[in-house]
PDB file of C-alpha atoms in Angstrom:
ATOM      1  CA  MET K   1       1.227  12.314  32.439  1.00  0.00           C
ATOM      2  CA  HIS K   2       2.693   9.442  30.484  1.00  0.00           C
ATOM      3  CA  LYS K   3       2.847   5.969  31.489  1.00  0.00           C
ATOM      4  CA  THR K   4       5.324   3.539  30.214  1.00  0.00           C
ATOM      5  CA  ILE K   5       3.493   0.483  28.557  1.00  0.00           C
ATOM      6  CA  GLU K   6       4.611  -2.874  26.602  1.00  0.00           C
ATOM      7  CA  PRO K   7       1.724  -3.641  24.042  1.00  0.00           C
ATOM      8  CA  THR K   8       2.013  -6.790  21.998  1.00  0.00           C
ATOM      9  CA  ILE K   9       2.563  -4.490  18.860  1.00  0.00           C
ATOM     10  CA  LEU K  10       3.269  -1.230  17.902  1.00  0.00           C
ATOM     11  CA  TYR K  11       0.809  -0.169  15.500  1.00  0.00           C
ATOM     12  CA  PHE K  12      -0.937   3.286  15.375  1.00  0.00           C
ATOM     13  CA  GLY K  13      -2.864   3.361  12.259  1.00  0.00           C
ATOM     14  CA  THR K  14      -2.090   3.456   8.660  1.00  0.00           C
ATOM     15  CA  PRO K  15      -4.068   3.427   5.256  1.00  0.00           C
ATOM     16  CA  VAL K  16      -5.539   0.009   4.232  1.00  0.00           C
ATOM     17  CA  ALA K  17      -3.804  -1.617   1.315  1.00  0.00           C
ATOM     18  CA  LEU K  18      -5.271  -4.605  -0.774  1.00  0.00           C
ATOM     19  CA  ILE K  19      -2.370  -6.494  -2.076  1.00  0.00           C
ATOM     20  CA  SER K  20      -3.297  -8.583  -5.084  1.00  0.00           C
ATOM     21  CA  THR K  21      -0.734 -11.741  -6.087  1.00  0.00           C
ATOM     22  CA  LEU K  22      -0.937 -14.933  -7.825  1.00  0.00           C
ATOM     23  CA  ASN K  23      -1.113 -18.430  -6.233  1.00  0.00           C
ATOM     24  CA  PRO K  24       0.867 -21.266  -7.296  1.00  0.00           C
ATOM     25  CA  ASP K  25      -2.030 -22.471  -9.493  1.00  0.00           C
ATOM     26  CA  GLY K  26      -2.380 -19.250 -11.167  1.00  0.00           C
ATOM     27  CA  THR K  27      -5.465 -17.826  -9.482  1.00  0.00           C
ATOM     28  CA  PRO K  28      -5.129 -14.357  -7.962  1.00  0.00           C
ATOM     29  CA  ASN K  29      -5.127 -13.896  -4.162  1.00  0.00           C
ATOM     30  CA  LEU K  30      -6.366 -10.741  -2.534  1.00  0.00           C
ATOM     31  CA  ALA K  31      -5.162  -9.689   1.248  1.00  0.00           C
ATOM     32  CA  PRO K  32      -5.887  -6.688   3.111  1.00  0.00           C
ATOM     33  CA  MET K  33      -3.137  -5.399   5.206  1.00  0.00           C
ATOM     34  CA  SER K  34      -2.054  -1.986   6.597  1.00  0.00           C
ATOM     35  CA  SER K  35       1.732  -2.272   7.344  1.00  0.00           C
ATOM     36  CA  ALA K  36       2.877  -0.277   4.440  1.00  0.00           C
ATOM     37  CA  TRP K  37       4.716   3.149   3.808  1.00  0.00           C
ATOM     38  CA  TRP K  38       6.140   4.637   0.728  1.00  0.00           C
ATOM     39  CA  LEU K  39       9.341   6.797  -0.197  1.00  0.00           C
ATOM     40  CA  GLY K  40       9.672   8.188  -3.831  1.00  0.00           C
ATOM     41  CA  TRP K  41       8.469   5.251  -6.014  1.00  0.00           C
ATOM     42  CA  SER K  42       9.264   2.734  -3.700  1.00  0.00           C
ATOM     43  CA  CYS K  43       7.003   0.828  -0.958  1.00  0.00           C
ATOM     44  CA  MET K  44       7.764  -1.181   1.956  1.00  0.00           C
ATOM     45  CA  LEU K  45       5.338  -3.943   2.988  1.00  0.00           C
ATOM     46  CA  GLY K  46       5.269  -5.813   6.345  1.00  0.00           C
ATOM     47  CA  LEU K  47       3.486  -9.345   5.981  1.00  0.00           C
ATOM     48  CA  GLY K  48       3.224 -12.187   8.278  1.00  0.00           C
ATOM     49  CA  GLN K  49       5.235 -15.287   7.364  1.00  0.00           C
ATOM     50  CA  MET K  50       2.168 -17.419   7.649  1.00  0.00           C
ATOM     51  CA  GLY K  51       0.034 -15.838   4.812  1.00  0.00           C
ATOM     52  CA  GLN K  52      -0.107 -16.791   1.385  1.00  0.00           C
ATOM     53  CA  THR K  53       0.617 -13.253   0.104  1.00  0.00           C
ATOM     54  CA  SER K  54       3.915 -13.562   1.573  1.00  0.00           C
ATOM     55  CA  ASP K  55       4.554 -17.180  -0.267  1.00  0.00           C
ATOM     56  CA  ASN K  56       3.276 -15.579  -3.550  1.00  0.00           C
ATOM     57  CA  LEU K  57       5.595 -12.484  -3.111  1.00  0.00           C
ATOM     58  CA  ILE K  58       8.690 -14.539  -2.622  1.00  0.00           C
ATOM     59  CA  ARG K  59       7.746 -16.884  -5.405  1.00  0.00           C
ATOM     60  CA  THR K  60       6.558 -14.272  -8.013  1.00  0.00           C
ATOM     61  CA  ARG K  61       8.028 -11.146  -6.940  1.00  0.00           C
ATOM     62  CA  GLU K  62       5.112  -9.452  -8.346  1.00  0.00           C
ATOM     63  CA  CYS K  63       2.091  -7.726  -6.986  1.00  0.00           C
ATOM     64  CA  VAL K  64      -0.395  -4.734  -7.194  1.00  0.00           C
ATOM     65  CA  ILE K  65      -0.847  -2.590  -4.054  1.00  0.00           C
ATOM     66  CA  ASN K  66      -4.616  -1.238  -4.335  1.00  0.00           C
ATOM     67  CA  LEU K  67      -5.590   1.314  -2.004  1.00  0.00           C
ATOM     68  CA  PRO K  68      -9.467   1.430  -1.360  1.00  0.00           C
ATOM     69  CA  SER K  69     -11.330   4.557  -0.434  1.00  0.00           C
ATOM     70  CA  GLU K  70     -13.314   4.765   2.787  1.00  0.00           C
ATOM     71  CA  ASP K  71     -16.555   3.893   1.031  1.00  0.00           C
ATOM     72  CA  LEU K  72     -15.314   0.353   0.101  1.00  0.00           C
ATOM     73  CA  VAL K  73     -15.129  -0.411   3.853  1.00  0.00           C
ATOM     74  CA  THR K  74     -17.713  -3.168   3.665  1.00  0.00           C
ATOM     75  CA  LYS K  75     -16.004  -4.916   0.973  1.00  0.00           C
ATOM     76  CA  VAL K  76     -12.805  -4.736   2.467  1.00  0.00           C
ATOM     77  CA  ASP K  77     -14.281  -6.080   5.800  1.00  0.00           C
ATOM     78  CA  ARG K  78     -15.405  -9.166   4.031  1.00  0.00           C
ATOM     79  CA  LEU K  79     -11.769 -10.304   3.628  1.00  0.00           C
ATOM     80  CA  ALA K  80     -11.112 -10.311   7.307  1.00  0.00           C
ATOM     81  CA  LEU K  81     -10.051 -13.717   8.676  1.00  0.00           C
ATOM     82  CA  THR K  82      -9.590 -15.204   5.213  1.00  0.00           C
ATOM     83  CA  THR K  83      -6.609 -16.982   3.782  1.00  0.00           C
ATOM     84  CA  GLY K  84      -5.598 -18.085   0.644  1.00  0.00           C
ATOM     85  CA  LYS K  85      -3.490 -20.568   2.207  1.00  0.00           C
ATOM     86  CA  ASP K  86      -4.710 -24.199   2.236  1.00  0.00           C
ATOM     87  CA  PRO K  87      -4.516 -25.784   4.659  1.00  0.00           C
ATOM     88  CA  VAL K  88      -4.929 -23.008   7.153  1.00  0.00           C
ATOM     89  CA  PRO K  89      -1.946 -22.593   9.296  1.00  0.00           C
ATOM     90  CA  GLU K  90      -2.857 -23.892  12.917  1.00  0.00           C
ATOM     91  CA  LYS K  91      -2.116 -20.825  14.851  1.00  0.00           C
ATOM     92  CA  LYS K  92      -4.399 -18.868  12.231  1.00  0.00           C
ATOM     93  CA  ARG K  93      -6.951 -21.417  12.378  1.00  0.00           C
ATOM     94  CA  GLN K  94      -7.201 -20.716  16.025  1.00  0.00           C
ATOM     95  CA  TRP K  95      -7.529 -17.235  15.505  1.00  0.00           C
ATOM     96  CA  GLY K  96     -10.477 -17.891  13.538  1.00  0.00           C
ATOM     97  CA  TYR K  97      -9.426 -17.835   9.882  1.00  0.00           C
ATOM     98  CA  ARG K  98     -10.703 -19.877   7.222  1.00  0.00           C
ATOM     99  CA  HIS K  99      -9.585 -20.742   3.664  1.00  0.00           C
ATOM    100  CA  GLU K 100     -10.943 -18.560   0.906  1.00  0.00           C
ATOM    101  CA  PRO K 101     -10.109 -19.352  -2.692  1.00  0.00           C
ATOM    102  CA  ASP K 102     -11.711 -16.495  -4.376  1.00  0.00           C
ATOM    103  CA  LYS K 103     -11.082 -13.534  -2.228  1.00  0.00           C
ATOM    104  CA  PHE K 104     -12.403 -11.002  -5.098  1.00  0.00           C
ATOM    105  CA  GLU K 105     -15.905 -12.961  -5.243  1.00  0.00           C
ATOM    106  CA  ILE K 106     -16.527 -13.060  -1.533  1.00  0.00           C
ATOM    107  CA  ALA K 107     -15.673  -9.254  -1.137  1.00  0.00           C
ATOM    108  CA  GLY K 108     -17.529  -7.987  -4.288  1.00  0.00           C
ATOM    109  CA  PHE K 109     -14.496  -6.737  -5.919  1.00  0.00           C
ATOM    110  CA  THR K 110     -13.985  -6.832  -9.676  1.00  0.00           C
ATOM    111  CA  SER K 111     -10.524  -8.026 -11.027  1.00  0.00           C
ATOM    112  CA  MET K 112      -9.117  -5.947 -13.975  1.00  0.00           C
ATOM    113  CA  GLU K 113      -5.785  -6.936 -16.059  1.00  0.00           C
ATOM    114  CA  SER K 114      -2.683  -5.084 -15.217  1.00  0.00           C
ATOM    115  CA  GLU K 115      -0.101  -3.517 -17.646  1.00  0.00           C
ATOM    116  CA  SER K 116       3.237  -4.429 -16.455  1.00  0.00           C
ATOM    117  CA  VAL K 117       2.542  -7.499 -13.953  1.00  0.00           C
ATOM    118  CA  ALA K 118       0.729 -10.550 -13.821  1.00  0.00           C
ATOM    119  CA  PRO K 119      -1.572 -10.105 -10.894  1.00  0.00           C
ATOM    120  CA  PRO K 120      -4.839  -8.303 -11.519  1.00  0.00           C
ATOM    121  CA  ARG K 121      -5.719  -4.892 -10.089  1.00  0.00           C
ATOM    122  CA  VAL K 122      -8.924  -3.996  -8.018  1.00  0.00           C
ATOM    123  CA  ARG K 123     -11.251  -2.179 -10.316  1.00  0.00           C
ATOM    124  CA  GLU K 124     -13.141  -0.304  -7.468  1.00  0.00           C
ATOM    125  CA  CYS K 125      -9.877   1.084  -5.850  1.00  0.00           C
ATOM    126  CA  PRO K 126      -9.191   4.614  -6.814  1.00  0.00           C
ATOM    127  CA  VAL K 127      -5.470   3.855  -6.427  1.00  0.00           C
ATOM    128  CA  GLN K 128      -3.590   0.976  -7.984  1.00  0.00           C
ATOM    129  CA  MET K 129       0.179   0.574  -8.033  1.00  0.00           C
ATOM    130  CA  GLU K 130       1.655  -2.365 -10.162  1.00  0.00           C
ATOM    131  CA  GLY K 131       4.993  -3.353  -8.275  1.00  0.00           C
ATOM    132  CA  ILE K 132       8.024  -5.640  -8.524  1.00  0.00           C
ATOM    133  CA  VAL K 133       9.777  -6.997  -5.308  1.00  0.00           C
ATOM    134  CA  HIS K 134      13.138  -5.670  -5.267  1.00  0.00           C
ATOM    135  CA  ASP K 135      14.181  -7.553  -2.187  1.00  0.00           C
ATOM    136  CA  PHE K 136      12.650  -9.126   0.947  1.00  0.00           C
ATOM    137  CA  ARG K 137      14.064 -10.576   4.473  1.00  0.00           C
ATOM    138  CA  PRO K 138      12.651 -11.701   7.717  1.00  0.00           C
ATOM    139  CA  PHE K 139      11.841  -8.609   9.753  1.00  0.00           C
ATOM    140  CA  GLY K 140      10.667  -7.558  13.173  1.00  0.00           C
ATOM    141  CA  LYS K 141      11.170  -8.464  16.990  1.00  0.00           C
ATOM    142  CA  ASN K 142       8.951 -10.939  18.521  1.00  0.00           C
ATOM    143  CA  VAL K 143       7.089 -11.340  15.348  1.00  0.00           C
ATOM    144  CA  SER K 144       7.137 -13.861  12.475  1.00  0.00           C
ATOM    145  CA  ALA K 145       7.275 -11.307   9.443  1.00  0.00           C
ATOM    146  CA  ASN K 146       8.742 -10.462   6.264  1.00  0.00           C
ATOM    147  CA  MET K 147       9.523  -7.105   4.782  1.00  0.00           C
ATOM    148  CA  PHE K 148       9.216  -6.622   1.178  1.00  0.00           C
ATOM    149  CA  GLU K 149      10.813  -3.600  -0.751  1.00  0.00           C
ATOM    150  CA  VAL K 150       8.597  -2.938  -3.666  1.00  0.00           C
ATOM    151  CA  HIS K 151       9.402  -0.985  -6.717  1.00  0.00           C
ATOM    152  CA  ILE K 152       6.259   0.646  -8.399  1.00  0.00           C
ATOM    153  CA  VAL K 153       6.505   0.255 -12.036  1.00  0.00           C
ATOM    154  CA  LYS K 154       2.976   1.589 -12.973  1.00  0.00           C
ATOM    155  CA  LEU K 155       0.502   4.005 -11.120  1.00  0.00           C
ATOM    156  CA  HIS K 156      -3.056   4.219 -12.093  1.00  0.00           C
ATOM    157  CA  VAL K 157      -5.206   6.772 -10.242  1.00  0.00           C
ATOM    158  CA  ASP K 158      -8.993   7.565 -10.744  1.00  0.00           C
ATOM    159  CA  GLU K 159      -9.297  10.870 -13.011  1.00  0.00           C
ATOM    160  CA  LYS K 160     -11.497  12.169 -10.223  1.00  0.00           C
ATOM    161  CA  LEU K 161      -8.946  12.435  -7.475  1.00  0.00           C
ATOM    162  CA  LEU K 162      -6.387  14.334  -9.948  1.00  0.00           C
ATOM    163  CA  VAL K 163      -5.702  18.178 -10.175  1.00  0.00           C
ATOM    164  CA  GLY K 164      -3.201  19.844 -12.570  1.00  0.00           C
ATOM    165  CA  ASP K 165      -3.111  20.043 -16.265  1.00  0.00           C
ATOM    166  CA  GLY K 166       0.722  19.732 -16.702  1.00  0.00           C
ATOM    167  CA  PRO K 167       2.740  16.603 -17.417  1.00  0.00           C
ATOM    168  CA  ARG K 168       2.619  15.613 -13.582  1.00  0.00           C
ATOM    169  CA  PRO K 169      -0.921  15.852 -12.287  1.00  0.00           C
ATOM    170  CA  HIS K 170      -1.115  14.782  -8.722  1.00  0.00           C
ATOM    171  CA  ILE K 171      -3.642  13.540  -6.438  1.00  0.00           C
ATOM    172  CA  ASP K 172      -5.985  16.249  -4.570  1.00  0.00           C
ATOM    173  CA  PRO K 173      -5.566  15.534  -0.804  1.00  0.00           C
ATOM    174  CA  VAL K 174      -9.065  16.857  -0.316  1.00  0.00           C
ATOM    175  CA  ARG K 175     -10.670  14.678  -2.639  1.00  0.00           C
ATOM    176  CA  TRP K 176      -8.762  11.429  -1.720  1.00  0.00           C
ATOM    177  CA  ARG K 177     -10.451   9.696   1.141  1.00  0.00           C
ATOM    178  CA  PRO K 178      -8.567   6.849   2.142  1.00  0.00           C
ATOM    179  CA  LEU K 179      -9.600   3.987   4.484  1.00  0.00           C
ATOM    180  CA  ILE K 180      -7.399   3.876   7.489  1.00  0.00           C
ATOM    181  CA  MET K 181      -7.099   1.090   9.990  1.00  0.00           C
ATOM    182  CA  SER K 182      -6.036   1.870  13.684  1.00  0.00           C
ATOM    183  CA  PHE K 183      -5.814  -0.841  16.201  1.00  0.00           C
ATOM    184  CA  CYS K 184      -7.699  -3.097  14.011  1.00  0.00           C
ATOM    185  CA  ARG K 185     -10.682  -0.720  13.596  1.00  0.00           C
ATOM    186  CA  PHE K 186     -11.885   1.252  10.463  1.00  0.00           C
ATOM    187  CA  PHE K 187     -11.662   4.992  10.228  1.00  0.00           C
ATOM    188  CA  GLY K 188     -12.142   7.577   7.373  1.00  0.00           C
ATOM    189  CA  VAL K 189     -10.038  11.094   7.571  1.00  0.00           C
ATOM    190  CA  GLY K 190     -11.363  14.420   8.590  1.00  0.00           C
ATOM    191  CA  GLY K 191     -11.108  17.814   7.401  1.00  0.00           C
ATOM    192  CA  GLU K 192      -7.760  19.586   7.202  1.00  0.00           C
ATOM    193  CA  VAL K 193      -6.747  20.560  10.717  1.00  0.00           C
ATOM    194  CA  HIS K 194      -4.280  23.248  10.023  1.00  0.00           C
ATOM    195  CA  PRO K 195      -2.788  25.070   7.128  1.00  0.00           C
ATOM    196  CA  SER K 196       0.449  23.534   6.164  1.00  0.00           C
ATOM    197  CA  ARG K 197       3.731  25.510   5.728  1.00  0.00           C
ATOM    198  CA  LEU K 198       5.185  22.666   3.802  1.00  0.00           C
ATOM    199  CA  ALA K 199       2.495  22.265   1.535  1.00  0.00           C
ATOM    200  CA  GLU K 200       3.038  25.824   0.499  1.00  0.00           C
ATOM    201  CA  SER K 201       6.897  25.681   0.262  1.00  0.00           C
ATOM    202  CA  ASP K 202       9.580  25.153  -2.823  1.00  0.00           C
ATOM    203  CA  PHE K 203       9.535  21.618  -2.088  1.00  0.00           C
ATOM    204  CA  MET K 204       5.898  21.097  -3.039  1.00  0.00           C
ATOM    205  CA  LYS K 205       6.240  23.333  -5.981  1.00  0.00           C
ATOM    206  CA  PHE K 206       9.034  21.014  -7.062  1.00  0.00           C
ATOM    207  CA  ALA K 207       7.141  17.789  -6.354  1.00  0.00           C
ATOM    208  CA  ILE K 208       4.012  18.829  -8.263  1.00  0.00           C
ATOM    209  CA  ARG K 209       5.836  20.289 -11.196  1.00  0.00           C
ATOM    210  CA  GLY K 210       8.498  17.422 -11.309  1.00  0.00           C
ATOM    211  CA  THR K 211      11.159  19.975 -12.344  1.00  0.00           C
ATOM    212  CA  THR K 212      14.891  19.155 -12.643  1.00  0.00           C
ATOM    213  CA  SER K 213      16.054  21.816 -10.670  1.00  0.00           C
ATOM    214  CA  GLN K 214      16.919  21.824  -7.207  1.00  0.00           C
ATOM    215  CA  PRO K 215      14.631  23.737  -4.578  1.00  0.00           C
ATOM    216  CA  ALA K 216      16.795  26.416  -2.830  1.00  0.00           C
ATOM    217  CA  ASN K 217      15.439  25.103   0.664  1.00  0.00           C
ATOM    218  CA  LEU K 218      16.266  21.482  -0.033  1.00  0.00           C
ATOM    219  CA  PRO K 219      20.081  21.130   1.138  1.00  0.00           C
ATOM    220  CA  GLY K 220      21.596  18.029   0.155  1.00  0.00           C
ATOM    221  CA  THR K 221      19.104  17.343  -2.502  1.00  0.00           C
ATOM    222  CA  GLN K 222      21.024  15.780  -5.808  1.00  0.00           C
ATOM    223  CA  LYS K 223      20.180  17.342  -9.029  1.00  0.00           C
ATOM    224  CA  ARG K 224      18.458  15.131 -11.193  1.00  0.00           C
ATOM    225  CA  ASN K 225      18.928  14.029 -14.786  1.00  0.00           C
ATOM    226  CA  THR K 226      16.626  15.839 -17.276  1.00  0.00           C
ATOM    227  CA  HIS K 227      15.997  12.721 -18.932  1.00  0.00           C
ATOM    228  CA  ALA K 228      15.152  10.868 -15.885  1.00  0.00           C
ATOM    229  CA  SER K 229      12.040   8.312 -15.790  1.00  0.00           C
ATOM    230  CA  PRO K 230       9.254   9.238 -13.813  1.00  0.00           C
ATOM    231  CA  GLU K 231      10.338   6.656 -11.189  1.00  0.00           C
ATOM    232  CA  THR K 232      13.760   8.655 -10.778  1.00  0.00           C
ATOM    233  CA  ALA K 233      12.252  12.368 -11.164  1.00  0.00           C
ATOM    234  CA  ILE K 234       9.962  11.979  -8.165  1.00  0.00           C
ATOM    235  CA  PRO K 235      11.392  14.084  -5.027  1.00  0.00           C
ATOM    236  CA  LEU K 236      11.698  12.133  -1.768  1.00  0.00           C
ATOM    237  CA  ALA K 237       9.085  13.698   0.724  1.00  0.00           C
ATOM    238  CA  PRO K 238      10.545  14.946   4.166  1.00  0.00           C
ATOM    239  CA  SER K 239       0.284  -7.521   9.941  1.00  0.00           C
ATOM    240  CA  ASP K 240      -0.071 -10.100   8.496  1.00  0.00           C
ATOM    241  CA  LYS K 241      -2.837 -10.686   6.164  1.00  0.00           C
ATOM    242  CA  GLY K 242      -3.772 -13.893   4.192  1.00  0.00           C
TER     243      GLY K 242
END
């Protein structure tokens, strides 16, 4: 039997992302968050307006979205209740947040230079996405948050996670072990629970091969330019932190 409820937020668990940005003094900031989703080569981030990361994204319009694997959970957890903002906003101070000027150091992460944006990548994270903020605006009901549309310009993936020898290798979902946050608690992923018809469909063949032909079972899909960049050639698959 279902019960109608009204929780403070609607949040059901998504992969953890570490957003690296640059502070006004040029030092890097690193913020854990999990309000993120992707479509094609674009990402939507939801961040509270009180955090330094939100300020940095609006000012510089650059970031790296680093995805930690589940084995990095202790490092990620060290970033909890920290903020790059000084002074700490009163509400966050009441919640137990403290200012931390060097997030990489306290977490035990290593910064590495990015190729297309100024903020650094997190060396330990197996997936690193350099991105440019395309647009942002206030977002949400009963929450002080901003939404950021980020276009990915460079993707770096640990070779151990890749399968395929062609021009478009892809991430093996069995090898990739993302860190999941659900209701503020950390989880990993279990084994595959059921064979997927979509995974065996023409759509996935299209996605893996990166061909420019249109799959027969994808009505409405537009034909793509044979000289399209990686960003445009990829088909579209059917919280605030400091």
